[in-house]
Amino acid sequence: KTPQEPETNGEYMILEGNESHYGANDVGLSFREVEEAGTLTGREKGNPSSTLLDEREADDANFNPTTSTSLELKDHSGAAAGLFNNMRTPAALILGATIPLGLLMAPDLEEGDSPAMILLKKTLLLLAMSSLLSEILAITYATVAINKLSELQHHRTMTVADLIENHFELAWIGTNIHFLLGLFTFGLLVGFRAYFKYGEPAGKIIGSLSVAAILQATSFVNEGIAMGHGDIDNTEFQFANNLFMLTMRYIRLVLCRVKKGPLPIISIGLYLYSTILTVLLIVDTYR
């Protein structure tokens, strides 16, 4: 150790001229460990005044993701708008297909229908309306978010996920939940239509395939939700662990909007009212 070498927590940082070079303390090693590892450059080893690590090379063996990152603050508005649009476009397609499939071609109730058949026909209508309204909500959430991403200047963030989390959490979760709900109910709707059009044997086959596809899709969605967002090697945040918990988070966010005015309150009340009527409809069918 020489007087020209400043001490930092018992380690050394070597200065030459106007340039500073990373010493042992910068990479978490003592001077002796650096010397033994053969990482000294410049003059001969064993001389403390030698230049340390003239050019710092962070390879995979020494890279620490908690202290080093390649992420930079950027404007991710365009990427966020693209993510919302990824669901808005197919949601519009499903919306257009639901109207003729579930509403215009819905089977009529007949006098000789059994209670089970009446319930199936009513369920078909409920599925069609559920898919239709879910996709309308998904399109609304996504459209408003895309507009605000273009109209407002947002702070730069490390990732697009940070931007969505900070400013568009309700819109993002709502778009995902309603898009998937409308998509899955549309798949069930296809199975019901096959049952009414081609009879029970074909209906069971298509219905089973529809449920199998929905279960597989749900499993894959759960994996994607559980991955969270952030650095792939250092995930920092998760909205939820699976689709069910994401739905619960969405319901909580919706309930928190009751302070925004009377419209959210009326909307929640009508949802509860429709749920009660649905239960009464099922019970009344079997009376």
C-alpha positions as a Markdown table, in Angstrom:
| # | Residue | x | y | z |
|---|---|---|---|---|
| 1 | Lys | 0.0 | 0.0 | 0.0 |
| 2 | Thr | 1.4 | 3.4 | -0.9 |
| 3 | Pro | 0.1 | 6.9 | 0.1 |
| 4 | Gln | -1.3 | 7.5 | -3.4 |
| 5 | Glu | -3.7 | 4.6 | -3.2 |
| 6 | Pro | -7.0 | 5.6 | -1.5 |
| 7 | Glu | -8.5 | 3.0 | 0.8 |
| 8 | Thr | -12.1 | 2.0 | 0.5 |
| 9 | Asn | -13.4 | -0.4 | 3.1 |
| 10 | Gly | -10.0 | -2.1 | 3.4 |
| 11 | Glu | -9.7 | -2.6 | -0.4 |
| 12 | Tyr | -7.8 | -0.6 | -3.1 |
| 13 | Met | -8.8 | 1.5 | -6.0 |
| 14 | Ile | -5.8 | 2.4 | -8.2 |
| 15 | Leu | -5.7 | 5.8 | -9.9 |
| 16 | Glu | -3.5 | 6.6 | -12.9 |
| 17 | Gly | -3.5 | 10.2 | -14.2 |
| 18 | Asn | -7.1 | 11.4 | -14.7 |
| 19 | Glu | -8.5 | 7.9 | -15.2 |
| 20 | Ser | -9.9 | 5.7 | -12.5 |
| 21 | His | -9.8 | 1.9 | -12.8 |
| 22 | Tyr | -11.9 | -0.6 | -11.0 |
| 23 | Gly | -10.1 | -2.1 | -8.1 |
| 24 | Ala | -10.8 | -5.3 | -6.2 |
| 25 | Asn | -13.6 | -3.8 | -4.2 |
| 26 | Asp | -15.7 | -3.2 | -7.3 |
| 27 | Val | -15.9 | -6.9 | -8.1 |
| 28 | Gly | -16.3 | -8.1 | -4.5 |
| 29 | Leu | -12.8 | -9.6 | -4.1 |
| 30 | Ser | -10.0 | -8.7 | -1.8 |
| 31 | Phe | -6.6 | -7.5 | -3.2 |
| 32 | Arg | -5.1 | -10.9 | -2.4 |
| 33 | Glu | -8.0 | -12.8 | -4.1 |
| 34 | Val | -7.6 | -10.7 | -7.2 |
| 35 | Glu | -3.8 | -11.3 | -7.3 |
| 36 | Glu | -4.2 | -15.0 | -6.8 |
| 37 | Ala | -6.9 | -15.2 | -9.5 |
| 38 | Gly | -4.4 | -13.7 | -12.0 |
| 39 | Thr | -6.7 | -10.7 | -12.8 |
| 40 | Leu | -4.0 | -8.1 | -12.3 |
| 41 | Thr | -2.9 | -6.4 | -15.5 |
| 42 | Gly | -0.2 | -3.8 | -16.4 |
| 43 | Arg | 2.8 | -4.2 | -14.3 |
| 44 | Glu | 4.0 | -7.4 | -12.6 |
| 45 | Lys | 1.9 | -9.2 | -10.0 |
| 46 | Gly | 2.7 | -8.5 | -6.4 |
| 47 | Asn | 3.2 | -4.8 | -7.0 |
| 48 | Pro | 0.2 | -3.0 | -5.3 |
| 49 | Ser | 0.6 | 0.0 | -7.5 |
| 50 | Ser | -0.2 | -2.0 | -10.7 |
| 51 | Thr | -3.2 | -1.1 | -12.7 |
| 52 | Leu | -6.2 | -3.3 | -11.8 |
| 53 | Leu | -8.7 | -4.5 | -14.4 |
| 54 | Asp | -8.0 | -1.9 | -17.1 |
| 55 | Glu | -11.1 | -3.0 | -19.0 |
| 56 | Arg | -13.8 | -4.6 | -16.8 |
| 57 | Glu | -15.2 | -7.8 | -18.4 |
| 58 | Ala | -18.3 | -9.1 | -16.9 |
| 59 | Asp | -18.7 | -12.6 | -18.2 |
| 60 | Asp | -21.3 | -15.1 | -17.1 |
| 61 | Ala | -19.2 | -16.4 | -14.3 |
| 62 | Asn | -18.8 | -13.1 | -12.6 |
| 63 | Phe | -22.0 | -11.4 | -13.6 |
| 64 | Asn | -24.4 | -10.6 | -10.8 |
| 65 | Pro | -27.9 | -9.7 | -11.9 |
| 66 | Thr | -28.7 | -8.0 | -8.6 |
| 67 | Thr | -26.0 | -5.4 | -9.1 |
| 68 | Ser | -25.7 | -5.2 | -12.9 |
| 69 | Thr | -28.3 | -4.8 | -15.6 |
| 70 | Ser | -28.5 | -4.2 | -19.3 |
| 71 | Leu | -32.0 | -2.6 | -19.0 |
| 72 | Glu | -32.4 | 1.1 | -19.7 |
| 73 | Leu | -35.1 | 3.6 | -19.1 |
| 74 | Lys | -37.1 | 3.9 | -22.3 |
| 75 | Asp | -40.4 | 5.0 | -23.7 |
| 76 | His | -42.4 | 1.7 | -24.0 |
| 77 | Ser | -45.7 | 3.3 | -25.0 |
| 78 | Gly | -45.6 | 1.7 | -28.5 |
| 79 | Ala | -44.8 | -1.7 | -27.1 |
| 80 | Ala | -47.6 | -1.5 | -24.6 |
| 81 | Ala | -50.1 | -0.4 | -27.3 |
| 82 | Gly | -49.1 | -3.4 | -29.3 |
| 83 | Leu | -49.8 | -5.7 | -26.4 |
| 84 | Phe | -53.3 | -4.3 | -25.9 |
| 85 | Asn | -53.9 | -4.5 | -29.7 |
| 86 | Asn | -52.9 | -8.2 | -29.6 |
| 87 | Met | -56.1 | -8.9 | -27.7 |
| 88 | Arg | -58.3 | -6.2 | -29.1 |
| 89 | Thr | -58.2 | -7.5 | -32.7 |
| 90 | Pro | -59.1 | -11.2 | -32.0 |
| 91 | Ala | -61.7 | -10.0 | -29.4 |
| 92 | Ala | -63.4 | -8.1 | -32.3 |
| 93 | Leu | -63.4 | -11.2 | -34.4 |
| 94 | Ile | -64.9 | -13.3 | -31.7 |
| 95 | Leu | -67.5 | -10.7 | -31.1 |
| 96 | Gly | -68.5 | -10.7 | -34.7 |
| 97 | Ala | -68.8 | -14.5 | -34.8 |
| 98 | Thr | -70.8 | -14.8 | -31.6 |
| 99 | Ile | -73.8 | -12.8 | -32.9 |
| 100 | Pro | -74.9 | -15.2 | -35.6 |
| 101 | Leu | -73.7 | -18.3 | -33.9 |
| 102 | Gly | -75.3 | -17.7 | -30.5 |
| 103 | Leu | -78.1 | -15.2 | -31.1 |
| 104 | Leu | -79.4 | -15.2 | -34.6 |
| 105 | Met | -79.3 | -19.0 | -34.9 |
| 106 | Ala | -80.3 | -19.8 | -31.3 |
| 107 | Pro | -82.8 | -22.7 | -31.1 |
| 108 | Asp | -86.4 | -21.9 | -30.1 |
| 109 | Leu | -88.1 | -23.4 | -27.0 |
| 110 | Glu | -90.7 | -26.0 | -27.9 |
| 111 | Glu | -93.6 | -27.4 | -25.9 |
| 112 | Gly | -92.2 | -31.0 | -25.9 |
| 113 | Asp | -88.8 | -30.0 | -24.6 |
| 114 | Ser | -87.7 | -31.7 | -21.4 |
| 115 | Pro | -86.4 | -29.6 | -18.5 |
| 116 | Ala | -82.9 | -30.6 | -19.4 |
| 117 | Met | -83.3 | -29.5 | -23.0 |
| 118 | Ile | -84.9 | -26.2 | -21.9 |
| 119 | Leu | -82.0 | -25.6 | -19.6 |
| 120 | Leu | -79.5 | -26.3 | -22.4 |
| 121 | Lys | -81.2 | -23.9 | -24.8 |
| 122 | Lys | -81.2 | -21.2 | -22.2 |
| 123 | Thr | -77.6 | -21.9 | -21.3 |
| 124 | Leu | -76.7 | -21.4 | -25.0 |
| 125 | Leu | -78.2 | -18.0 | -24.9 |
| 126 | Leu | -76.4 | -17.1 | -21.6 |
| 127 | Leu | -73.1 | -18.3 | -23.1 |
| 128 | Ala | -73.6 | -16.2 | -26.2 |
| 129 | Met | -74.4 | -13.1 | -24.2 |
| 130 | Ser | -71.5 | -13.8 | -21.8 |
| 131 | Ser | -69.0 | -14.1 | -24.7 |
| 132 | Leu | -70.5 | -11.0 | -26.5 |
| 133 | Leu | -70.4 | -8.8 | -23.4 |
| 134 | Ser | -66.9 | -10.0 | -22.3 |
| 135 | Glu | -65.4 | -9.2 | -25.7 |
| 136 | Ile | -67.1 | -5.7 | -25.6 |
| 137 | Leu | -65.5 | -5.0 | -22.3 |
| 138 | Ala | -62.1 | -6.3 | -23.5 |
| 139 | Ile | -62.3 | -4.1 | -26.6 |
| 140 | Thr | -63.3 | -1.1 | -24.4 |
| 141 | Tyr | -60.4 | -1.6 | -21.9 |
| 142 | Ala | -57.9 | -2.0 | -24.7 |
| 143 | Thr | -59.1 | 0.9 | -26.8 |
| 144 | Val | -59.1 | 3.4 | -24.0 |
| 145 | Ala | -55.6 | 2.2 | -22.9 |
| 146 | Ile | -54.2 | 2.5 | -26.4 |
| 147 | Asn | -55.6 | 6.0 | -26.8 |
| 148 | Lys | -54.1 | 7.1 | -23.5 |
| 149 | Leu | -50.8 | 5.7 | -24.4 |
| 150 | Ser | -50.8 | 7.9 | -27.5 |
| 151 | Glu | -52.3 | 11.0 | -25.9 |
| 152 | Leu | -50.3 | 11.2 | -22.7 |
| 153 | Gln | -46.6 | 11.3 | -22.2 |
| 154 | His | -45.6 | 8.7 | -19.6 |
| 155 | His | -42.4 | 8.5 | -17.6 |
| 156 | Arg | -39.7 | 6.2 | -19.0 |
| 157 | Thr | -39.6 | 2.8 | -17.5 |
| 158 | Met | -37.2 | -0.1 | -17.4 |
| 159 | Thr | -39.7 | -2.5 | -19.1 |
| 160 | Val | -43.1 | -2.3 | -20.8 |
| 161 | Ala | -44.4 | -4.4 | -17.9 |
| 162 | Asp | -43.4 | -1.6 | -15.5 |
| 163 | Leu | -45.4 | 0.9 | -17.6 |
| 164 | Ile | -48.5 | -1.3 | -17.6 |
| 165 | Glu | -48.2 | -2.0 | -13.9 |
| 166 | Asn | -47.9 | 1.7 | -12.9 |
| 167 | His | -50.6 | 3.2 | -15.1 |
| 168 | Phe | -52.8 | 0.5 | -16.8 |
| 169 | Glu | -53.1 | -2.3 | -14.3 |
| 170 | Leu | -56.9 | -2.4 | -14.4 |
| 171 | Ala | -57.1 | -2.0 | -18.2 |
| 172 | Trp | -54.5 | -4.7 | -18.7 |
| 173 | Ile | -56.0 | -7.3 | -16.3 |
| 174 | Gly | -59.5 | -6.4 | -17.4 |
| 175 | Thr | -58.6 | -6.9 | -21.1 |
| 176 | Asn | -57.0 | -10.3 | -20.4 |
| 177 | Ile | -59.8 | -11.6 | -18.2 |
| 178 | His | -62.6 | -10.6 | -20.5 |
| 179 | Phe | -60.8 | -11.6 | -23.6 |
| 180 | Leu | -60.1 | -15.1 | -22.2 |
| 181 | Leu | -63.6 | -15.4 | -20.7 |
| 182 | Gly | -65.2 | -14.5 | -24.0 |
| 183 | Leu | -62.8 | -16.8 | -25.9 |
| 184 | Phe | -63.6 | -19.8 | -23.6 |
| 185 | Thr | -67.3 | -19.3 | -23.6 |
| 186 | Phe | -67.2 | -19.0 | -27.4 |
| 187 | Gly | -65.6 | -22.5 | -27.4 |
| 188 | Leu | -68.4 | -23.8 | -25.3 |
| 189 | Leu | -70.9 | -22.1 | -27.5 |
| 190 | Val | -69.6 | -24.0 | -30.5 |
| 191 | Gly | -70.0 | -27.3 | -28.6 |
| 192 | Phe | -73.6 | -26.4 | -27.7 |
| 193 | Arg | -74.5 | -25.5 | -31.3 |
| 194 | Ala | -73.1 | -28.8 | -32.6 |
| 195 | Tyr | -75.2 | -30.6 | -30.0 |
| 196 | Phe | -78.4 | -28.9 | -31.2 |
| 197 | Lys | -77.7 | -29.2 | -34.9 |
| 198 | Tyr | -76.2 | -32.7 | -35.2 |
| 199 | Gly | -77.6 | -34.5 | -32.3 |
| 200 | Glu | -76.2 | -36.0 | -29.1 |
| 201 | Pro | -73.4 | -38.3 | -30.5 |
| 202 | Ala | -71.7 | -35.5 | -32.5 |
| 203 | Gly | -72.5 | -33.0 | -29.7 |
| 204 | Lys | -70.7 | -35.1 | -27.1 |
| 205 | Ile | -67.6 | -35.4 | -29.3 |
| 206 | Ile | -67.4 | -31.7 | -30.1 |
| 207 | Gly | -68.3 | -30.7 | -26.6 |
| 208 | Ser | -65.5 | -32.9 | -25.2 |
| 209 | Leu | -63.0 | -31.5 | -27.6 |
| 210 | Ser | -64.1 | -27.9 | -26.7 |
| 211 | Val | -63.7 | -28.6 | -22.9 |
| 212 | Ala | -60.3 | -30.3 | -23.6 |
| 213 | Ala | -59.0 | -27.3 | -25.6 |
| 214 | Ile | -60.2 | -24.9 | -22.9 |
| 215 | Leu | -58.5 | -26.8 | -20.1 |
| 216 | Gln | -55.2 | -27.0 | -22.1 |
| 217 | Ala | -55.4 | -23.3 | -22.8 |
| 218 | Thr | -56.1 | -22.5 | -19.2 |
| 219 | Ser | -53.1 | -24.5 | -18.1 |
| 220 | Phe | -50.9 | -22.6 | -20.5 |
| 221 | Val | -52.3 | -19.3 | -19.4 |
| 222 | Asn | -51.6 | -20.2 | -15.7 |
| 223 | Glu | -48.0 | -20.9 | -16.6 |
| 224 | Gly | -47.7 | -17.5 | -18.3 |
| 225 | Ile | -49.3 | -15.7 | -15.4 |
| 226 | Ala | -47.0 | -17.4 | -12.9 |
| 227 | Met | -43.9 | -16.3 | -14.9 |
| 228 | Gly | -44.6 | -12.7 | -13.9 |
| 229 | His | -42.7 | -9.9 | -15.5 |
| 230 | Gly | -39.3 | -8.2 | -15.3 |
| 231 | Asp | -35.9 | -9.7 | -16.0 |
| 232 | Ile | -36.3 | -13.3 | -17.2 |
| 233 | Asp | -33.6 | -14.3 | -14.6 |
| 234 | Asn | -34.9 | -12.1 | -11.8 |
| 235 | Thr | -38.7 | -11.8 | -12.0 |
| 236 | Glu | -39.7 | -9.0 | -9.7 |
| 237 | Phe | -43.4 | -9.0 | -9.7 |
| 238 | Gln | -46.5 | -11.1 | -10.4 |
| 239 | Phe | -50.0 | -9.9 | -10.8 |
| 240 | Ala | -51.2 | -13.4 | -9.7 |
| 241 | Asn | -50.2 | -17.0 | -9.7 |
| 242 | Asn | -52.9 | -18.3 | -11.9 |
| 243 | Leu | -56.0 | -17.3 | -13.8 |
| 244 | Phe | -58.3 | -17.7 | -10.8 |
| 245 | Met | -56.2 | -15.4 | -8.6 |
| 246 | Leu | -55.9 | -13.0 | -11.5 |
| 247 | Thr | -59.7 | -12.9 | -11.7 |
| 248 | Met | -59.9 | -12.2 | -7.9 |
| 249 | Arg | -57.4 | -9.3 | -8.4 |
| 250 | Tyr | -59.5 | -7.9 | -11.2 |
| 251 | Ile | -62.6 | -8.1 | -9.0 |
| 252 | Arg | -60.8 | -6.3 | -6.2 |
| 253 | Leu | -59.7 | -3.5 | -8.6 |
| 254 | Val | -63.2 | -3.2 | -9.9 |
| 255 | Leu | -64.6 | -2.9 | -6.4 |
| 256 | Cys | -62.0 | -0.2 | -5.6 |
| 257 | Arg | -63.6 | 1.9 | -8.4 |
| 258 | Val | -66.8 | 2.5 | -6.5 |
| 259 | Lys | -65.2 | 5.8 | -5.3 |
| 260 | Lys | -65.1 | 7.0 | -8.9 |
| 261 | Gly | -68.8 | 7.7 | -9.1 |
| 262 | Pro | -72.3 | 6.2 | -9.4 |
| 263 | Leu | -71.7 | 4.2 | -12.7 |
| 264 | Pro | -69.3 | 1.6 | -11.2 |
| 265 | Ile | -71.7 | 1.1 | -8.3 |
| 266 | Ile | -74.7 | 0.6 | -10.6 |
| 267 | Ser | -72.7 | -1.8 | -12.8 |
| 268 | Ile | -71.7 | -3.9 | -9.8 |
| 269 | Gly | -75.3 | -4.0 | -8.6 |
| 270 | Leu | -76.6 | -5.1 | -12.0 |
| 271 | Tyr | -74.0 | -7.9 | -12.2 |
| 272 | Leu | -75.1 | -9.2 | -8.8 |
| 273 | Tyr | -78.7 | -8.9 | -9.8 |
| 274 | Ser | -78.1 | -10.9 | -13.0 |
| 275 | Thr | -76.3 | -13.6 | -11.1 |
| 276 | Ile | -79.3 | -14.0 | -8.8 |
| 277 | Leu | -81.6 | -14.2 | -11.7 |
| 278 | Thr | -79.4 | -16.8 | -13.4 |
| 279 | Val | -79.6 | -19.0 | -10.3 |
| 280 | Leu | -83.4 | -18.6 | -10.1 |
| 281 | Leu | -83.7 | -19.5 | -13.8 |
| 282 | Ile | -81.9 | -22.8 | -13.2 |
| 283 | Val | -84.0 | -23.6 | -10.2 |
| 284 | Asp | -87.3 | -22.6 | -11.9 |
| 285 | Thr | -86.5 | -24.8 | -14.9 |
| 286 | Tyr | -86.6 | -28.0 | -12.8 |
| 287 | Arg | -89.7 | -27.1 | -10.8 |
